[in-house]
Short mmCIF file of C-alpha atoms and ligand atoms in Angstrom, two decimals:
data_model
loop_
_atom_site.label_atom_id
_atom_site.label_comp_id
_atom_site.label_asym_id
_atom_site.label_seq_id
_atom_site.Cartn_x
_atom_site.Cartn_y
_atom_site.Cartn_z
CA MET A 1 33.81 -170.18 153.34
CA THR A 2 34.46 -168.97 149.51
CA LYS A 3 35.54 -172.04 146.85
CA LYS A 4 38.87 -171.71 145.95
CA ILE A 5 38.89 -172.16 141.92
CA VAL A 6 40.51 -174.89 139.92
CA LEU A 7 41.57 -174.74 136.27
CA THR A 8 43.28 -176.39 133.96
CA GLY A 9 43.68 -177.21 130.03
CA ASP A 10 44.24 -179.75 127.26
CA ARG A 11 45.58 -179.32 124.33
CA PRO A 12 43.34 -181.15 121.73
CA THR A 13 46.13 -182.41 119.24
CA GLY A 14 45.44 -186.13 120.42
CA LYS A 15 44.00 -188.75 122.25
CA LEU A 16 44.67 -188.95 125.34
CA HIS A 17 47.47 -191.05 127.12
CA LEU A 18 48.37 -193.02 130.31
CA GLY A 19 50.94 -190.11 130.68
CA HIS A 20 47.77 -187.67 130.94
CA TYR A 21 45.94 -189.60 132.99
CA VAL A 22 48.32 -189.94 136.24
CA GLY A 23 49.90 -187.24 135.54
CA SER A 24 46.54 -184.67 135.94
CA LEU A 25 43.37 -187.24 134.64
CA LYS A 26 43.11 -189.17 137.97
CA ASN A 27 44.39 -185.94 139.76
CA ARG A 28 41.82 -183.07 138.51
CA VAL A 29 38.84 -185.60 138.34
CA GLU A 30 40.03 -186.37 142.57
CA MET A 31 39.51 -182.55 143.26
CA GLN A 32 36.46 -182.44 141.07
CA ASN A 33 35.13 -185.32 143.38
CA THR A 34 35.56 -183.48 146.68
CA GLY A 35 33.17 -181.16 146.44
CA GLN A 36 36.03 -178.52 147.62
CA TYR A 37 36.55 -176.35 144.49
CA ASP A 38 34.89 -174.72 142.22
CA MET A 39 36.40 -176.42 138.91
CA TYR A 40 36.71 -175.53 135.94
CA VAL A 41 38.48 -177.60 132.64
CA PHE A 42 38.60 -176.65 129.24
CA ILE A 43 39.92 -178.13 126.31
CA ALA A 44 42.73 -175.55 124.53
CA ASP A 45 41.68 -175.40 120.70
CA THR A 46 42.58 -171.68 120.41
CA GLN A 47 46.42 -173.00 121.48
CA ALA A 48 46.32 -175.90 120.01
CA LEU A 49 45.55 -173.47 116.53
CA THR A 50 48.51 -171.59 117.02
CA ASP A 51 50.78 -174.11 115.75
CA ASN A 52 48.67 -176.08 113.97
CA ALA A 53 46.53 -173.11 112.16
CA LYS A 54 47.38 -175.07 108.37
CA ASN A 55 45.98 -178.13 109.64
CA PRO A 56 42.61 -176.89 111.84
CA LYS A 57 40.69 -180.18 110.80
CA LYS A 58 43.65 -181.93 113.12
CA ILE A 59 42.21 -179.89 115.76
CA VAL A 60 38.45 -179.66 115.34
CA ASP A 61 38.21 -183.34 115.67
CA ASN A 62 40.53 -184.02 118.83
CA VAL A 63 37.80 -181.74 120.57
CA ILE A 64 36.09 -184.29 120.85
CA GLU A 65 37.91 -187.35 121.18
CA VAL A 66 39.48 -185.08 123.85
CA ALA A 67 36.01 -184.27 125.45
CA ILE A 68 34.95 -187.86 125.89
CA ASP A 69 38.26 -188.22 127.27
CA ASN A 70 37.78 -186.41 130.01
CA LEU A 71 34.04 -187.43 130.49
CA SER A 72 35.31 -191.25 130.66
CA VAL A 73 37.87 -190.76 133.37
CA GLY A 74 35.02 -189.06 135.31
CA ILE A 75 34.97 -185.23 134.74
CA ASP A 76 31.17 -184.62 135.72
CA PRO A 77 29.73 -181.48 134.06
CA ASN A 78 27.17 -181.12 137.19
CA LYS A 79 30.51 -180.55 139.39
CA THR A 80 33.06 -179.06 136.76
CA THR A 81 32.33 -175.79 133.96
CA TYR A 82 33.51 -178.04 130.92
CA PHE A 83 34.52 -176.38 127.86
CA ILE A 84 35.75 -174.95 125.30
CA GLN A 85 38.27 -172.00 125.03
CA SER A 86 37.39 -170.69 121.71
CA ASP A 87 33.62 -170.07 122.47
CA VAL A 88 34.94 -167.74 125.53
CA PRO A 89 35.56 -164.78 123.44
CA GLN A 90 36.25 -162.95 126.66
CA LEU A 91 39.75 -164.61 126.72
CA THR A 92 40.51 -163.17 123.18
CA GLU A 93 39.88 -159.77 124.82
CA LEU A 94 42.19 -159.74 127.75
CA ASN A 95 44.54 -161.33 125.61
CA MET A 96 44.81 -158.75 123.75
CA TYR A 97 45.59 -156.36 126.67
CA TYR A 98 47.89 -158.95 128.44
CA LEU A 99 50.31 -159.13 124.58
CA ASN A 100 51.05 -154.89 125.88
CA LEU A 101 53.06 -155.20 129.01
CA VAL A 102 54.98 -158.37 128.11
CA ASN A 103 58.67 -157.90 126.09
CA LEU A 104 60.09 -160.22 123.41
CA GLY A 105 63.23 -161.09 125.43
CA ARG A 106 61.06 -162.47 127.90
CA LEU A 107 59.32 -164.18 126.17
CA LYS A 108 61.60 -165.85 123.68
CA ARG A 109 63.96 -167.03 127.16
CA ASN A 110 60.63 -168.73 128.22
CA PRO A 111 62.41 -172.44 128.51
CA THR A 112 59.41 -174.84 128.09
CA ILE A 113 58.95 -172.16 124.74
CA LYS A 114 62.00 -172.67 124.02
CA GLU A 115 62.53 -176.30 123.69
CA GLU A 116 59.30 -176.53 122.35
CA ILE A 117 60.50 -174.55 119.60
CA LYS A 118 63.90 -176.21 119.18
CA GLN A 119 61.19 -179.47 119.02
CA ARG A 120 59.07 -178.49 116.21
CA GLY A 121 62.10 -176.89 114.41
CA PHE A 122 60.57 -173.86 113.87
CA GLY A 123 63.29 -171.07 114.01
CA LEU A 124 62.05 -167.16 113.09
CA SER A 125 59.24 -169.60 111.33
CA ILE A 126 58.25 -169.96 114.54
CA PRO A 127 54.39 -168.00 114.35
CA VAL A 128 53.66 -165.28 116.28
CA GLY A 129 50.06 -166.72 118.37
CA PHE A 130 52.23 -169.99 119.16
CA LEU A 131 55.45 -167.40 120.88
CA THR A 132 52.60 -165.83 122.75
CA TYR A 133 51.02 -168.79 124.57
CA PRO A 134 51.97 -168.35 127.83
CA ILE A 135 50.15 -164.69 127.58
CA SER A 136 46.99 -166.38 126.18
CA GLN A 137 47.54 -168.92 129.00
CA ALA A 138 46.82 -165.91 131.34
CA ALA A 139 44.30 -165.02 129.94
CA ASP A 140 42.75 -168.20 130.48
CA ILE A 141 43.81 -168.30 133.93
CA THR A 142 43.52 -164.96 134.99
CA ALA A 143 40.10 -164.77 133.16
CA PHE A 144 38.77 -167.73 136.00
CA ASP A 145 40.20 -165.48 139.06
CA ALA A 146 41.92 -169.17 139.62
CA ASN A 147 44.33 -169.84 142.42
CA LEU A 148 45.35 -173.36 141.42
CA VAL A 149 46.10 -174.92 138.16
CA PRO A 150 46.75 -177.76 138.13
CA VAL A 151 49.66 -179.16 135.28
CA GLY A 152 52.45 -181.36 133.97
CA GLU A 153 56.04 -179.98 134.75
CA ASP A 154 56.77 -179.18 131.82
CA GLN A 155 53.95 -176.09 132.25
CA ILE A 156 55.81 -174.43 134.90
CA PRO A 157 57.81 -172.01 133.34
CA ILE A 158 54.95 -170.86 131.07
CA LEU A 159 53.11 -170.40 134.92
CA GLU A 160 55.83 -168.76 136.30
CA GLN A 161 55.26 -165.75 133.07
CA VAL A 162 51.50 -165.85 134.27
CA CYS A 163 52.04 -165.08 137.06
CA GLU A 164 54.55 -161.75 135.85
CA ILE A 165 51.69 -160.67 133.94
CA VAL A 166 49.47 -160.42 137.29
CA ASN A 167 51.73 -158.77 138.91
CA THR A 168 52.45 -156.22 136.31
CA PHE A 169 48.33 -156.13 135.55
CA ASN A 170 48.25 -155.01 139.48
CA LYS A 171 50.92 -152.87 139.80
CA THR A 172 50.23 -150.99 136.13
CA TYR A 173 46.27 -150.51 136.89
CA GLY A 174 46.21 -151.71 140.61
CA GLU A 175 45.15 -155.23 142.23
CA THR A 176 42.12 -156.41 139.34
CA LEU A 177 43.90 -160.09 138.82
CA VAL A 178 44.22 -162.63 140.81
CA MET A 179 47.43 -164.12 141.40
CA PRO A 180 47.45 -168.11 140.59
CA GLN A 181 49.50 -171.13 142.39
CA TYR A 182 50.37 -173.89 140.15
CA ILE A 183 49.97 -177.90 141.51
CA ILE A 184 52.10 -180.89 139.90
CA PRO A 185 52.11 -184.81 140.53
CA ASP A 186 53.67 -185.25 143.76
CA SER A 187 55.06 -188.31 142.37
CA LYS A 188 58.23 -188.68 139.57
CA GLY A 189 56.59 -191.42 137.18
CA ALA A 190 53.69 -189.21 137.82
CA ARG A 191 55.47 -186.01 136.54
CA ARG A 192 56.95 -187.83 133.52
CA LEU A 193 55.58 -191.25 132.42
CA PRO A 194 57.85 -192.59 130.25
CA GLY A 195 57.27 -194.32 126.87
CA THR A 196 56.69 -197.97 126.63
CA ASP A 197 60.37 -197.73 124.93
CA GLY A 198 61.55 -196.53 128.06
CA LYS A 199 62.29 -193.01 125.89
CA GLN A 200 61.74 -189.70 128.73
CA LYS A 201 58.08 -189.15 127.22
CA MET A 202 55.34 -190.47 126.03
CA SER A 203 54.22 -189.07 122.37
CA LYS A 204 52.65 -189.67 119.53
CA SER A 205 54.97 -189.36 117.53
CA ALA A 206 57.49 -191.68 118.49
CA GLY A 207 55.25 -194.68 119.31
CA ASN A 208 55.17 -195.15 122.51
CA CYS A 209 51.73 -194.87 124.35
CA ILE A 210 49.23 -196.23 125.94
CA TYR A 211 45.75 -194.42 124.89
CA LEU A 212 42.95 -194.21 127.02
CA SER A 213 40.62 -195.18 124.58
CA ASP A 214 43.05 -198.77 124.11
CA ASP A 215 41.82 -202.28 124.26
CA THR A 216 42.35 -205.19 125.92
CA GLU A 217 44.35 -206.45 122.95
CA THR A 218 46.10 -203.47 121.93
CA VAL A 219 46.88 -202.86 125.75
CA THR A 220 48.25 -206.71 125.94
CA ARG A 221 50.45 -205.91 123.02
CA LYS A 222 51.70 -202.90 124.24
CA VAL A 223 52.83 -204.00 127.53
CA MET A 224 54.23 -207.06 126.13
CA SER A 225 56.49 -205.73 124.22
CA MET A 226 57.41 -202.80 126.92
CA TYR A 227 61.06 -202.41 127.53
CA THR A 228 62.98 -203.14 130.34
CA ASP A 229 65.71 -203.99 131.77
CA PRO A 230 68.15 -205.72 129.51
CA ASN A 231 70.35 -206.63 131.55
CA HIS A 232 67.81 -209.02 132.72
CA ILE A 233 68.77 -211.97 130.21
CA LYS A 234 68.14 -214.99 132.90
CA ILE A 235 65.05 -215.58 135.51
CA GLU A 236 67.47 -215.60 138.65
CA ASP A 237 69.41 -212.54 137.11
CA PRO A 238 68.96 -209.37 139.75
CA GLY A 239 66.84 -207.00 137.43
CA GLN A 240 66.97 -203.37 137.73
CA THR A 241 63.78 -201.80 138.99
CA GLU A 242 65.65 -197.88 138.23
CA GLY A 243 64.74 -196.63 135.17
CA ASN A 244 62.33 -199.37 134.05
CA PRO A 245 59.82 -198.49 132.61
CA VAL A 246 57.91 -201.44 133.68
CA PHE A 247 58.54 -200.76 137.13
CA ILE A 248 58.19 -196.69 137.06
CA TYR A 249 54.46 -197.50 135.53
CA LEU A 250 53.80 -199.94 138.18
CA ASP A 251 54.50 -197.32 140.99
CA ALA A 252 52.75 -194.48 138.91
CA LEU A 253 49.44 -197.05 138.48
CA CYS A 254 49.40 -199.60 140.88
CA LYS A 255 46.99 -199.14 144.36
CA ASP A 256 48.09 -202.35 145.88
CA ARG A 257 51.59 -200.45 147.23
CA GLU A 258 52.61 -203.78 149.20
CA LYS A 259 52.25 -205.56 146.03
CA TYR A 260 54.36 -203.05 144.23
CA LEU A 261 56.83 -202.94 146.61
CA GLU A 262 57.27 -207.40 146.86
CA LEU A 263 57.78 -207.34 143.24
CA LYS A 264 60.77 -204.18 143.13
CA GLU A 265 62.28 -206.59 145.78
CA HIS A 266 62.12 -209.87 144.26
CA TYR A 267 63.07 -208.46 140.62
CA GLU A 268 65.95 -206.44 142.32
CA LYS A 269 67.02 -209.83 143.94
CA GLY A 270 66.95 -211.72 140.70
CA GLY A 271 64.47 -214.59 140.29
CA LEU A 272 61.37 -213.17 138.81
CA GLY A 273 60.51 -212.51 135.07
CA ASP A 274 59.88 -210.20 132.95
CA VAL A 275 56.71 -211.53 131.92
CA THR A 276 54.98 -212.07 135.29
CA VAL A 277 55.24 -208.46 136.05
CA LYS A 278 54.05 -207.51 132.71
CA LYS A 279 50.73 -209.48 133.15
CA TYR A 280 50.40 -208.15 136.20
CA LEU A 281 51.44 -204.74 135.23
CA ILE A 282 48.49 -205.52 132.15
CA GLU A 283 46.30 -206.33 134.85
CA VAL A 284 46.22 -203.29 136.82
CA ILE A 285 46.16 -201.13 133.44
CA GLU A 286 42.77 -203.19 132.85
CA GLU A 287 41.60 -202.06 135.88
CA ILE A 288 42.28 -198.56 135.29
CA LEU A 289 40.53 -198.33 131.90
CA LYS A 290 37.85 -200.68 132.63
CA PRO A 291 35.75 -198.24 134.19
CA ILE A 292 36.87 -196.03 131.34
CA ARG A 293 36.38 -198.27 128.80
CA GLU A 294 32.82 -198.64 129.40
CA LYS A 295 31.31 -194.23 130.12
CA ARG A 296 33.67 -194.31 126.29
CA LYS A 297 31.88 -196.90 124.99
CA TYR A 298 28.28 -195.12 125.99
CA TYR A 299 29.90 -190.98 125.12
CA GLU A 300 31.30 -192.66 121.32
CA ASN A 301 27.15 -193.39 120.87
CA HIS A 302 25.45 -190.14 121.66
CA LYS A 303 28.46 -187.26 120.94
CA GLU A 304 25.58 -184.90 120.37
CA GLU A 305 25.20 -185.23 124.15
CA VAL A 306 28.85 -184.12 125.10
CA TYR A 307 28.98 -181.57 122.43
CA GLU A 308 26.21 -180.08 124.64
CA ILE A 309 27.85 -180.24 127.72
CA LEU A 310 30.26 -177.93 125.71
CA ASN A 311 27.99 -175.89 125.07
CA ARG A 312 26.63 -175.67 128.30
CA GLY A 313 29.83 -175.39 129.76
CA GLY A 314 30.74 -172.58 127.37
CA GLU A 315 28.07 -170.51 128.97
CA LYS A 316 28.74 -170.50 131.79
CA ALA A 317 31.73 -169.58 131.38
CA ARG A 318 31.44 -166.70 129.38
CA GLU A 319 29.48 -165.38 132.75
CA LYS A 320 32.02 -165.95 134.57
CA ALA A 321 34.91 -164.98 131.91
CA SER A 322 32.88 -161.20 130.66
CA GLN A 323 32.81 -160.30 135.22
CA THR A 324 36.41 -160.64 135.23
CA LEU A 325 36.97 -158.50 131.59
CA ASN A 326 34.41 -155.76 133.24
CA ARG A 327 36.88 -155.75 135.96
CA VAL A 328 40.08 -155.84 133.79
CA LYS A 329 38.39 -152.25 131.11
CA ASN A 330 37.21 -151.06 134.75
CA ASN A 331 40.74 -150.88 136.19
CA MET A 332 42.02 -149.37 132.52
CA GLY A 333 39.75 -146.76 132.10
CA ILE A 334 37.96 -147.60 129.54
CA ASN A 335 34.94 -148.47 130.21
CA TYR A 336 33.66 -145.51 127.94
CA PHE A 337 30.16 -146.19 128.32
CA LYS A 338 29.05 -148.25 132.05
N1 LIG B 401 49.69 -175.23 128.06
C1 LIG B 401 48.62 -176.83 128.41
C2 LIG B 401 49.38 -177.92 127.93
O1 LIG B 401 50.20 -178.01 127.35
C3 LIG B 401 46.99 -176.15 128.64
C4 LIG B 401 46.62 -174.83 128.71
C5 LIG B 401 46.35 -174.05 127.78
C6 LIG B 401 46.29 -174.25 130.69
N2 LIG B 401 45.53 -172.70 128.91
C7 LIG B 401 45.73 -173.03 130.12
C8 LIG B 401 47.02 -175.39 131.30
C9 LIG B 401 45.54 -172.83 131.41
C10 LIG B 401 45.76 -174.88 132.69
C11 LIG B 401 45.96 -173.36 132.76
O2 LIG B 401 48.59 -178.81 128.27
#
């Protein structure tokens, strides 16, 4: 039986945090370790440049950060093809052909793009490359014949647009591209881990993240100052766990489900203090981060090895992507000299 192909990527715009861990990293490493899939993971530097063109250094610096994050969590280059997007020129070439299959109105209606334009305050000064990133994402996905694409919830509209492009291409030029399917995490906390301040989402600009690279002291400080239930004043008071980030984190991270449910019940009933729960949360986070930190130390001292991994991954990725590009050009009738 041929293995299903799984592909996913990260934009290198910052170090990865616990939200990335529960939302995607953990899952991709688990999928990798089943041995049931043919895995491709990449660093989406080309995509990150679409809204950082004037500051490429930020992206370049974060390529190595994101690579070390992934390798430290458990991405194994012997099991997964790990590469950098810009190292595979076939993606750019595919993008060019797909650009002609999408109209401007449809792009502008994409809810994710709309939201991102708003967040960045672009208005009409939006870079064209940014507006069209769902199209380049179709190239990323189809180049590897990906069947399954694990992504965050916010990426669903992008993936829907990718499917439309696949459909249009296949209708226009004949069956060529593989129709992908997205996978999102099943628990609510994993789909969107709130910030330590209780705001909707961890984000660098809000300063409410716990990074995979944080040390014990930083984790302790951040958890101890976390937002909880503001009406839980005395220990005896009944507390709210719903919407309480400390409990959302425990729900998403704690392997001992019994213990989690016990704490939740006790807190809701009253008699359980925030400090006790936070201390337990620190234990849970530390248990996850300890092995990650150890591997990180190694890779930080062997960055040349990290680049070598990515370099070799790029070679394999180009091989696969050029097969797809060939198929695409054949079916479009523009393979003049074959
Ligand atoms: N847009 C994705 C994000 O911001 C990153 C990405 C780029 C991606 N190309 C992809 C994810 C292809 C999955 C498949 O997280």
